Coordinates of C-alpha atoms in Angstrom, one line a residue:
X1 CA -1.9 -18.0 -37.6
X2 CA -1.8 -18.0 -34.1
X3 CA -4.3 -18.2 -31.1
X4 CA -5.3 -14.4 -29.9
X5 CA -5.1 -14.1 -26.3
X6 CA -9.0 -13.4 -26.0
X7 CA -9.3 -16.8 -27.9
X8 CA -7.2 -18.8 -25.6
X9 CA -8.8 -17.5 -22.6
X10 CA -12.2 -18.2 -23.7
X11 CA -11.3 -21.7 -24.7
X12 CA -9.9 -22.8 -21.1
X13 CA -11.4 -25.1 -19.3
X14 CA -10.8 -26.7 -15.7
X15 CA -11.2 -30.2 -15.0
X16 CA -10.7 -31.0 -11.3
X17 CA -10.6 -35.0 -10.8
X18 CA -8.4 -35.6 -7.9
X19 CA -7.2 -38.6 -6.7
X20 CA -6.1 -39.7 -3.3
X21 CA -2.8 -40.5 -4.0
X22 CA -0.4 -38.5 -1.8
X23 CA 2.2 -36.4 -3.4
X24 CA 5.9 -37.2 -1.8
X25 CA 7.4 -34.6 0.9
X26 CA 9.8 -34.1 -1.7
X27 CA 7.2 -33.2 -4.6
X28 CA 5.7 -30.8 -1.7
X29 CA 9.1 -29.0 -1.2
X30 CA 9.8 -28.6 -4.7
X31 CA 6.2 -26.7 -5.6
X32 CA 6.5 -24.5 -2.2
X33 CA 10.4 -23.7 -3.4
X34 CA 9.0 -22.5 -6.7
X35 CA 5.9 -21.1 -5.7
X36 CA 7.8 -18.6 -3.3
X37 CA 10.3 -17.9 -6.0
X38 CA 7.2 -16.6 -8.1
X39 CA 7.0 -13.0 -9.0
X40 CA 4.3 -10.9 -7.0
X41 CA 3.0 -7.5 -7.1
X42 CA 5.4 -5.1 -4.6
X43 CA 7.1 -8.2 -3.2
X44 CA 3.8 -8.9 -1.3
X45 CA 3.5 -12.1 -1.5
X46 CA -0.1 -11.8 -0.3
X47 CA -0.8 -15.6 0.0
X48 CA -0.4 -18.4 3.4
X49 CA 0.1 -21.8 2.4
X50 CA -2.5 -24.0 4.3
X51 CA -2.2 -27.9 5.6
X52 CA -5.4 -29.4 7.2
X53 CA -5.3 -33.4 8.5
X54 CA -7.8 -33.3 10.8
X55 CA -10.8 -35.2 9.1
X56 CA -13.6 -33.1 11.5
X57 CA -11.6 -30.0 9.9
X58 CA -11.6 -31.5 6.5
X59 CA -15.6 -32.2 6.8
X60 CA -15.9 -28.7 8.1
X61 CA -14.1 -27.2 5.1
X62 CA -15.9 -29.6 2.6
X63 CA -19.1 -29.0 4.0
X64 CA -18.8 -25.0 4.2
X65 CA -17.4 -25.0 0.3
X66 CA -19.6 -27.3 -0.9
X67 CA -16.7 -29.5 -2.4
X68 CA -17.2 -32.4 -1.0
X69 CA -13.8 -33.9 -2.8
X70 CA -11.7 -32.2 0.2
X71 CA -12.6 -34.8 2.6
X72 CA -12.0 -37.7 0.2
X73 CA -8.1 -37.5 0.8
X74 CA -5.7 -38.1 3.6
X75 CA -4.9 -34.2 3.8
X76 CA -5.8 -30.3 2.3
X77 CA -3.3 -28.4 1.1
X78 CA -4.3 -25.1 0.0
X79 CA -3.4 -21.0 -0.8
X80 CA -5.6 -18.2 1.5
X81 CA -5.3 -14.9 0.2
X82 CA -4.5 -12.4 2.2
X83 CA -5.9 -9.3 0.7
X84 CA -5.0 -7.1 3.8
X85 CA -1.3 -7.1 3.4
X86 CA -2.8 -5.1 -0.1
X87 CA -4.6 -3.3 2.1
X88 CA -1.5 -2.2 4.6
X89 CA 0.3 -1.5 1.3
X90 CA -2.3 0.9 -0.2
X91 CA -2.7 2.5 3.0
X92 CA 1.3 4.4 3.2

């Protein structure tokens, strides 16, 4: 017998242990390739792809999402979505 969905969903679990080893420009390219190659709701693509170096910025980031893990590496890379492209789409 299979897993029901509801089953599956309730059983996920996240672990986040990062490391600081830095993923290669080429690794980089290949998730940004297929992440923009992803299916999305009315071609919106409602997401911006985020780089941050800057340690002060890193510290600010950490400190204002309490995860202090983002300043432990060289770099943050991370998704923002951007809810009012929705919004501009709703609105026509």
């Amino acid at each position: 017998m299979t897993k029901s969905v509801i089953g599956t969903l309730q059983d996920h679990r996240t672990r986040r242990q990062f490391t600081t080893e830095p993923i290669s420009d080429a690794q980089f390219a290949q998730i940004i390739t297929t992440a923009q190659q992803m299916p999305t709701s009315q071609y919106l693509q409602a997401y911006s792809l985020i780089e941050i170096t800057q340690p002060a910025l890193r510290q600010q980031l950490a400190t204002i999402t309490m995860m202090p893990t983002l300043f432990k590496t060289g770099l943050f890379r991370g998704i923002v979505v951007r809810f009012v492209r929705c919004l501009r789409w709703i609105s026509y």
